[in-house]
CSV table of C-alpha atoms in Angstrom, one decimal:
chain,number,residue,atom,x,y,z
H,1,MET,CA,-43.7,5.7,16.0
H,2,ILE,CA,-41.2,7.8,13.8
H,3,GLU,CA,-42.2,10.7,12.1
H,4,PHE,CA,-41.8,14.3,10.4
H,5,PHE,CA,-41.8,17.0,8.2
H,6,MET,CA,-38.4,17.5,6.1
H,7,SER,CA,-39.2,20.8,4.6
H,8,MET,CA,-36.9,20.7,1.3
H,9,ASN,CA,-37.9,21.0,-2.4
H,10,PRO,CA,-37.4,16.9,-2.5
H,11,PRO,CA,-35.4,15.5,-5.3
H,12,THR,CA,-36.4,14.9,-8.4
H,13,VAL,CA,-33.4,12.6,-9.8
H,14,THR,CA,-34.3,9.2,-8.7
H,15,HIS,CA,-32.2,5.7,-8.2
H,16,GLN,CA,-33.0,5.0,-11.7
H,17,GLU,CA,-30.4,6.8,-12.8
H,18,LYS,CA,-27.7,5.3,-13.1
H,19,GLN,CA,-25.9,5.2,-15.1
H,20,VAL,CA,-22.9,2.2,-17.0
H,21,ASN,CA,-19.3,2.1,-17.7
H,22,PHE,CA,-19.3,-0.2,-20.9
H,23,LYS,CA,-15.5,-0.4,-20.5
H,24,ASN,CA,-15.1,-1.6,-17.2
H,25,LYS,CA,-18.6,-2.6,-17.4
H,26,THR,CA,-19.6,-0.7,-14.1
H,27,PHE,CA,-22.4,1.5,-12.7
H,28,TYR,CA,-21.7,5.1,-11.4
H,29,GLU,CA,-24.5,7.4,-9.7
H,30,PRO,CA,-24.2,11.1,-12.2
H,31,SER,CA,-23.2,13.8,-10.1
H,32,GLU,CA,-27.0,15.0,-10.2
H,33,LEU,CA,-27.9,11.8,-8.3
H,34,LYS,CA,-25.1,12.1,-5.8
H,35,GLN,CA,-26.2,15.6,-4.9
H,36,ALA,CA,-30.0,14.1,-4.4
H,37,ARG,CA,-28.2,11.2,-2.6
H,38,SER,CA,-26.5,13.5,0.1
H,39,LYS,CA,-29.0,16.0,0.5
H,40,LEU,CA,-31.6,13.3,1.4
H,41,ILE,CA,-28.3,11.9,3.9
H,42,GLY,CA,-28.5,15.2,5.5
H,43,HIS,CA,-32.0,15.9,6.1
H,44,LEU,CA,-32.9,12.5,7.3
H,45,GLY,CA,-29.6,12.6,9.8
H,46,LYS,CA,-31.5,14.9,12.2
H,47,PHE,CA,-34.8,12.2,12.8
H,48,LYS,CA,-32.1,8.7,13.0
H,49,PRO,CA,-33.9,6.7,16.1
H,50,PRO,CA,-31.4,6.5,18.7
H,51,ARG,CA,-31.8,2.5,17.9
H,52,LYS,CA,-32.0,0.9,14.2
H,53,LEU,CA,-35.6,-0.6,14.0
H,54,ARG,CA,-36.5,-4.6,14.2
H,55,GLY,CA,-39.6,-6.4,13.1
H,56,PRO,CA,-42.0,-5.6,9.9
H,57,LEU,CA,-43.0,-1.6,9.1
H,58,ARG,CA,-45.2,-0.2,7.3
H,59,LEU,CA,-43.6,2.9,6.3
H,60,TYR,CA,-45.8,6.4,5.2
H,61,VAL,CA,-44.5,8.8,3.1
H,62,LYS,CA,-45.7,12.4,0.8
H,63,TRP,CA,-43.4,13.7,-0.6
H,64,CYS,CA,-45.1,17.5,-1.8
H,65,TYR,CA,-43.4,19.6,-4.4
H,66,PRO,CA,-43.6,22.8,-4.6
H,67,MET,CA,-46.0,24.9,-6.6
H,68,ARG,CA,-46.5,25.0,-10.6
H,69,ASN,CA,-48.7,26.8,-12.9
H,70,SER,CA,-52.3,26.3,-11.6
H,71,LYS,CA,-51.5,23.7,-9.6
H,72,VAL,CA,-53.7,23.6,-7.1
H,73,ASP,CA,-52.1,22.8,-3.1
H,74,GLY,CA,-52.7,19.7,-1.9
H,75,GLN,CA,-54.3,18.2,-5.9
H,76,TYR,CA,-52.0,14.5,-6.8
H,77,LYS,CA,-48.5,15.1,-8.5
H,78,ASP,CA,-48.5,12.9,-12.3
H,79,THR,CA,-45.8,14.0,-13.5
H,80,LYS,CA,-42.0,12.9,-13.5
H,81,PRO,CA,-40.1,11.9,-11.0
H,82,ASP,CA,-42.3,8.5,-10.9
H,83,LEU,CA,-43.4,7.7,-7.5
H,84,ASP,CA,-41.2,4.2,-7.2
H,85,ASN,CA,-37.7,5.1,-8.1
H,86,ALA,CA,-38.4,8.2,-5.7
H,87,GLN,CA,-39.5,6.0,-3.2
H,88,LYS,CA,-36.0,3.8,-4.2
H,89,LEU,CA,-33.9,6.6,-3.4
H,90,LEU,CA,-35.5,8.1,0.0
H,91,GLN,CA,-35.4,4.0,1.3
H,92,ASP,CA,-31.6,3.4,0.5
H,93,CYS,CA,-31.3,6.7,2.3
H,94,MET,CA,-32.5,5.8,5.2
H,95,THR,CA,-30.9,2.2,5.6
H,96,SER,CA,-27.7,4.1,4.6
H,97,VAL,CA,-29.3,6.4,8.1
H,98,GLY,CA,-29.9,3.6,10.6
H,99,PHE,CA,-33.6,3.6,10.1
H,100,TRP,CA,-33.6,-0.1,10.4
H,101,CYS,CA,-31.7,-3.0,9.6
H,102,ASP,CA,-33.0,-3.6,5.9
H,103,ASP,CA,-35.7,-1.8,3.8
H,104,ALA,CA,-36.4,-5.5,3.5
H,105,GLN,CA,-38.4,-5.2,6.8
H,106,ILE,CA,-40.4,-2.6,4.9
H,107,ALA,CA,-43.8,-4.6,5.2
H,108,SER,CA,-46.3,-2.1,4.4
H,109,LEU,CA,-45.6,1.6,2.0
H,110,ILE,CA,-48.7,3.5,1.7
H,111,CYS,CA,-46.2,6.7,-0.9
H,112,GLU,CA,-47.9,9.7,-2.0
H,113,LYS,CA,-46.5,12.7,-4.1
H,114,PHE,CA,-48.7,17.1,-4.4
H,115,TRP,CA,-48.4,19.5,-5.3
H,116,ALA,CA,-48.0,21.9,-2.1
H,117,ASP,CA,-47.8,25.7,-0.6
H,118,ILE,CA,-44.4,23.6,1.5
H,119,PRO,CA,-42.4,21.6,-0.2
H,120,GLY,CA,-40.9,18.5,1.3
H,121,ILE,CA,-41.3,15.4,2.9
H,122,TYR,CA,-42.9,14.0,5.4
H,123,ILE,CA,-42.3,10.9,6.7
H,124,ARG,CA,-44.0,8.3,9.4
H,125,VAL,CA,-42.8,4.4,9.8
H,126,GLU,CA,-44.4,1.8,12.9
H,127,LYS,CA,-43.6,-0.9,14.1
H,128,ILE,CA,-46.7,-3.8,12.7
H,129,GLY,CA,-47.7,-7.5,13.2
H,130,ARG,CA,-45.6,-8.8,16.5
């Protein structure tokens, strides 16, 4: 099992924000998305396992966004960014850092987003099955 907390303001830009260049029909990442990817990779690198995990995995993630207005610590966040899009960017970054061979190995995914006094991203990865 791998478990850690990355103390940071989680990115609000997501994987879904790629753009299309219609001249040459290619996708590209806007600078905000490149910065978010770089930020995540930089933080994740500190927790990279010595060897890539193999087999089916369970990924548990808690996105903890900085408090705003009348929110309460631990209250579920029901505003953007969309959880699935934020999660896709995180999983792509974890793949490129070397947590596993392919994010298709994630057979169980539990992710939530909250308002929090201490912003960051809590991550736990565990092997499941046989």
